[in-house]
């Protein structure tokens, strides 16, 4: 009996089945990738939305602080000594603190003694604090100690291609350029210094902790008592917080899911004059980094 040869369709069907399986596998991989991409984009969109919500809540906190400083009812005025004022904005918790710039160490007006005390309170040894205070005074001084020399020899010896400005500090960040300024010390003192008070020494009624320690004659016990009274929102006998015009505002907004935004602004109040803005922004920063 003659045998019938095997049909060529069977191996073709096997190959087709493999192609279908590979196609299904590839399609599953592609679909999984698209699903992961869509999930990632969804998470990013939610994160960006939450960050935006927190940011605008923090901005609302800055505006609320400006209003509190200029409240038409004097007894409702906010005290600009660093105490915290809670605020709720559309379900977002906002914590606001305000410091009068008069309570900070003015880089352009503070005495060398105040500067030395500030750097010592920030952790510098006495000798380095004294040298840095002298360098700050030299930086802002109009009188050059080395006439006719392009770069100060001390700065050149330290590898700097610049010397002191011999003029007022233009920004707080410029303090980092002064010879002897340690980055760690700068991070500590940056929030304690200002360009806008014009005072040789901080006002103790509103000075933050390190600036308080920089005041000549201020003992640790006195500084501790002042800080404790502020935290308890108690008046200090014989000391009245001034109603200055230039203030630093820190506004921190926190959502229910923990998303957080921090804004820091230095503003100058300009009063309620027809056609004029009620305040001017002198400095604006996002986050707590310096």
Coordinates of C-alpha atoms in Angstrom, one line a residue:
X1 CA 0.0 0.0 0.0
X2 CA 1.4 3.4 -1.0
X3 CA 2.0 5.9 1.9
X4 CA 0.8 9.4 1.7
X5 CA 3.5 12.0 2.3
X6 CA 3.1 14.4 5.4
X7 CA 1.3 17.6 4.7
X8 CA 3.6 20.7 4.6
X9 CA 0.8 22.7 6.4
X10 CA 1.7 21.3 9.9
X11 CA 5.1 22.9 10.2
X12 CA 3.7 26.1 8.8
X13 CA 1.0 26.1 11.5
X14 CA 3.7 25.6 14.1
X15 CA 5.7 28.6 12.9
X16 CA 2.5 30.7 12.8
X17 CA 1.8 29.7 16.4
X18 CA 5.2 30.8 17.5
X19 CA 4.9 34.1 15.7
X20 CA 1.5 34.7 17.4
X21 CA 3.0 33.9 20.8
X22 CA 5.9 36.2 20.2
X23 CA 3.5 38.9 19.0
X24 CA 1.4 38.5 22.1
X25 CA 4.4 38.6 24.4
X26 CA 5.7 41.8 22.7
X27 CA 2.2 43.3 22.9
X28 CA 2.0 42.5 26.6
X29 CA 5.4 44.1 27.2
X30 CA 4.4 47.2 25.3
X31 CA 1.1 47.4 27.2
X32 CA 2.9 47.0 30.5
X33 CA 5.3 49.8 29.5
X34 CA 2.5 52.1 28.5
X35 CA 0.7 51.3 31.8
X36 CA 3.8 52.1 33.8
X37 CA 4.4 55.3 31.9
X38 CA 0.8 56.4 32.4
X39 CA 1.1 55.6 36.1
X40 CA 4.3 57.5 36.4
X41 CA 2.9 60.5 34.6
X42 CA -0.2 60.3 36.8
X43 CA 2.0 60.4 39.9
X44 CA 4.0 63.3 38.5
X45 CA 0.9 65.2 37.7
X46 CA -0.5 64.7 41.2
X47 CA 2.8 65.7 42.7
X48 CA 3.0 68.8 40.6
X49 CA -0.6 69.7 41.5
X50 CA 0.1 69.2 45.2
X51 CA 3.3 71.3 45.0
X52 CA 1.4 74.0 43.2
X53 CA -1.3 74.0 45.8
X54 CA 1.2 74.2 48.6
X55 CA 3.1 77.0 46.8
X56 CA 0.1 79.2 46.4
X57 CA -1.0 78.5 50.0
X58 CA 2.4 79.6 51.1
X59 CA 2.0 82.8 49.0
X60 CA -1.3 83.4 50.7
X61 CA 0.5 83.1 54.0
X62 CA 2.9 85.9 52.9
X63 CA 0.0 88.1 51.9
X64 CA -1.7 87.3 55.2
X65 CA 1.4 88.4 57.1
X66 CA 1.6 91.7 55.2
X67 CA -2.0 92.4 56.2
X68 CA -1.4 91.4 59.8
X69 CA 1.5 93.9 59.9
X70 CA -0.8 96.6 58.6
X71 CA -4.1 95.6 60.2
X72 CA -6.3 98.7 60.6
X73 CA -6.9 97.8 64.2
X74 CA -3.6 98.4 66.1
X75 CA -4.4 95.8 68.7
X76 CA -4.6 93.2 66.0
X77 CA -1.1 94.0 64.6
X78 CA 1.2 91.0 64.3
X79 CA 4.3 91.1 66.4
X80 CA 7.4 90.8 64.2
X81 CA 9.7 88.9 66.7
X82 CA 9.7 85.5 65.0
X83 CA 6.7 84.0 66.8
X84 CA 4.5 81.6 64.8
X85 CA 1.1 82.5 63.5
X86 CA -1.0 79.5 62.2
X87 CA -3.3 80.1 59.3
X88 CA -5.7 77.9 57.3
X89 CA -6.0 78.4 53.6
X90 CA -8.5 76.2 51.7
X91 CA -7.8 73.2 54.0
X92 CA -4.0 73.7 53.9
X93 CA -2.1 74.3 57.2
X94 CA 0.1 77.4 56.9
X95 CA 2.6 78.5 59.6
X96 CA 3.9 82.1 59.3
X97 CA 6.6 83.9 61.2
X98 CA 7.7 87.5 60.8
X99 CA 11.0 89.2 61.9
X100 CA 11.5 92.9 61.9
X101 CA 14.8 93.6 60.0
X102 CA 15.8 95.9 62.8
X103 CA 16.3 92.9 65.0
X104 CA 19.0 91.5 62.6
X105 CA 22.7 92.2 62.2
X106 CA 23.1 94.8 59.4
X107 CA 26.1 93.8 57.3
X108 CA 26.6 97.4 56.3
X109 CA 26.1 99.1 59.6
X110 CA 26.9 96.7 62.5
X111 CA 29.9 97.4 64.6
X112 CA 32.9 95.0 64.4
X113 CA 32.0 93.9 68.0
X114 CA 28.5 92.9 67.0
X115 CA 29.9 91.0 63.9
X116 CA 32.4 89.2 66.1
X117 CA 29.8 88.2 68.6
X118 CA 27.5 86.9 65.8
X119 CA 30.3 84.7 64.3
X120 CA 31.3 83.5 67.7
X121 CA 27.7 82.6 68.5
X122 CA 27.6 80.7 65.2
X123 CA 30.4 78.4 66.4
X124 CA 33.6 80.2 65.3
X125 CA 36.6 80.3 67.6
X126 CA 37.3 83.8 69.0
X127 CA 40.4 84.4 66.8
X128 CA 38.6 83.4 63.6
X129 CA 35.5 85.4 64.6
X130 CA 37.6 88.5 65.2
X131 CA 39.5 88.1 61.9
X132 CA 36.2 87.6 59.9
X133 CA 34.6 90.6 61.6
X134 CA 37.6 92.7 60.5
X135 CA 37.3 91.3 56.9
X136 CA 33.6 92.2 56.8
X137 CA 34.4 95.7 57.9
X138 CA 37.1 96.0 55.3
X139 CA 34.8 94.6 52.6
X140 CA 32.3 97.4 53.1
X141 CA 34.8 100.1 53.9
X142 CA 35.3 102.8 51.2
X143 CA 38.9 103.3 52.3
X144 CA 41.3 100.8 50.7
X145 CA 44.2 99.6 52.8
X146 CA 46.4 99.0 49.8
X147 CA 46.1 101.9 47.4
X148 CA 47.2 101.1 43.8
X149 CA 47.0 97.3 44.3
X150 CA 44.5 95.5 42.0
X151 CA 43.8 92.6 44.2
X152 CA 44.2 92.5 48.0
X153 CA 47.3 90.4 48.8
X154 CA 45.5 88.4 51.5
X155 CA 42.8 87.4 49.0
X156 CA 45.4 86.7 46.3
X157 CA 47.3 84.5 48.8
X158 CA 44.1 82.5 49.4
X159 CA 43.7 81.9 45.7
X160 CA 40.9 84.4 45.1
X161 CA 40.9 86.4 41.9
X162 CA 39.0 89.3 43.5
X163 CA 39.4 91.6 46.5
X164 CA 37.0 93.4 48.9
X165 CA 34.3 95.5 47.3
X166 CA 35.2 98.5 49.4
X167 CA 31.5 99.5 49.3
X168 CA 28.3 98.4 50.9
X169 CA 27.1 94.8 50.6
X170 CA 24.7 94.5 47.7
X171 CA 23.2 91.1 48.7
X172 CA 23.3 88.9 51.7
X173 CA 24.8 86.1 49.6
X174 CA 27.8 88.4 49.0
X175 CA 28.9 87.6 52.6
X176 CA 30.1 84.2 51.3
X177 CA 32.8 86.0 49.3
X178 CA 34.5 87.6 52.3
X179 CA 37.8 86.0 53.2
X180 CA 37.5 83.7 56.2
X181 CA 33.7 83.0 55.8
X182 CA 33.1 79.3 56.3
X183 CA 30.2 77.8 54.3
X184 CA 28.8 76.1 57.5
X185 CA 28.9 79.3 59.4
X186 CA 27.3 81.2 56.5
X187 CA 24.3 78.8 56.5
X188 CA 23.9 79.5 60.2
X189 CA 24.1 83.3 60.1
X190 CA 22.4 84.0 56.8
X191 CA 18.9 84.2 58.4
X192 CA 20.3 86.5 61.1
X193 CA 21.8 89.3 58.9
X194 CA 20.2 92.0 56.9
X195 CA 21.0 95.0 54.6
X196 CA 18.0 97.1 55.6
X197 CA 18.0 98.0 59.2
X198 CA 20.8 100.7 59.3
X199 CA 21.4 99.9 63.0
X200 CA 24.8 99.4 64.5
X201 CA 23.3 96.7 66.8
X202 CA 20.2 94.6 66.6
X203 CA 17.0 95.7 68.4
X204 CA 16.6 93.2 71.3
X205 CA 12.8 93.4 71.1
X206 CA 12.7 91.5 67.8
X207 CA 16.2 90.0 67.4
X208 CA 16.3 86.3 66.5
X209 CA 18.4 84.0 68.7
X210 CA 21.9 84.5 67.2
X211 CA 21.4 88.2 66.6
X212 CA 20.3 88.5 70.2
X213 CA 23.5 86.9 71.3
X214 CA 25.4 89.4 69.1
X215 CA 24.2 92.4 71.1
X216 CA 27.0 93.8 73.2
X217 CA 26.4 93.1 76.9
X218 CA 23.6 90.6 76.3
X219 CA 24.1 87.6 78.7
X220 CA 23.0 84.1 77.9
X221 CA 20.5 84.3 80.7
X222 CA 19.0 87.4 79.4
X223 CA 18.8 86.0 75.8
X224 CA 17.2 82.8 77.1
X225 CA 14.6 84.8 79.1
X226 CA 13.7 86.9 76.1
X227 CA 13.4 83.9 73.9
X228 CA 11.2 82.1 76.4
X229 CA 8.9 85.1 76.8
X230 CA 8.4 85.3 73.0
X231 CA 7.6 81.6 72.7
X232 CA 5.0 82.1 75.4
X233 CA 3.8 85.3 73.6
X234 CA 4.3 87.2 76.8
X235 CA 5.3 90.9 76.9
X236 CA 8.8 91.7 78.1
X237 CA 8.8 94.4 80.8
X238 CA 10.4 97.6 79.6
X239 CA 10.6 96.4 76.0
X240 CA 8.2 97.2 73.3
X241 CA 8.5 95.7 69.8
X242 CA 8.7 98.5 67.3
X243 CA 6.5 98.8 64.3
X244 CA 9.2 98.8 61.6
X245 CA 8.7 99.0 57.9
X246 CA 11.0 96.2 56.6
X247 CA 10.3 92.6 57.6
X248 CA 11.3 89.1 56.8
X249 CA 8.4 86.7 56.4
X250 CA 8.7 82.9 56.4
X251 CA 5.5 81.1 55.2
X252 CA 5.4 77.2 55.4
X253 CA 2.4 75.4 53.9
X254 CA 1.7 71.7 54.5
X255 CA -0.9 69.6 52.8
X256 CA -2.7 66.7 54.4
X257 CA -0.5 64.2 52.4
X258 CA 2.7 65.9 53.8
X259 CA 3.5 68.0 50.7
X260 CA 5.3 71.1 51.9
X261 CA 6.3 74.4 50.4
X262 CA 8.3 77.2 52.0
X263 CA 8.5 80.8 50.9
X264 CA 10.7 83.5 52.4
X265 CA 10.2 87.2 51.5
X266 CA 11.7 90.4 52.7
X267 CA 9.2 93.2 52.2
X268 CA 9.1 96.9 52.9
X269 CA 5.7 98.3 53.9
X270 CA 4.9 101.5 52.0
X271 CA 1.6 102.4 53.6
X272 CA -1.7 102.9 52.0
X273 CA -1.2 105.7 49.5
X274 CA -3.4 106.3 46.5
X275 CA -1.9 104.8 43.4
X276 CA 1.0 103.2 45.2
X277 CA 1.5 99.5 46.1
X278 CA 1.2 98.8 49.8
X279 CA 4.5 97.0 49.9
X280 CA 7.7 96.3 47.9
X281 CA 9.5 93.0 47.7
X282 CA 13.2 93.3 48.5
X283 CA 14.1 89.6 48.5
X284 CA 12.2 86.5 47.5
X285 CA 13.3 82.9 48.1
X286 CA 11.7 79.5 47.8
X287 CA 12.7 76.8 50.2
X288 CA 14.8 76.9 53.3
X289 CA 18.1 76.7 51.5
X290 CA 20.4 79.7 51.5

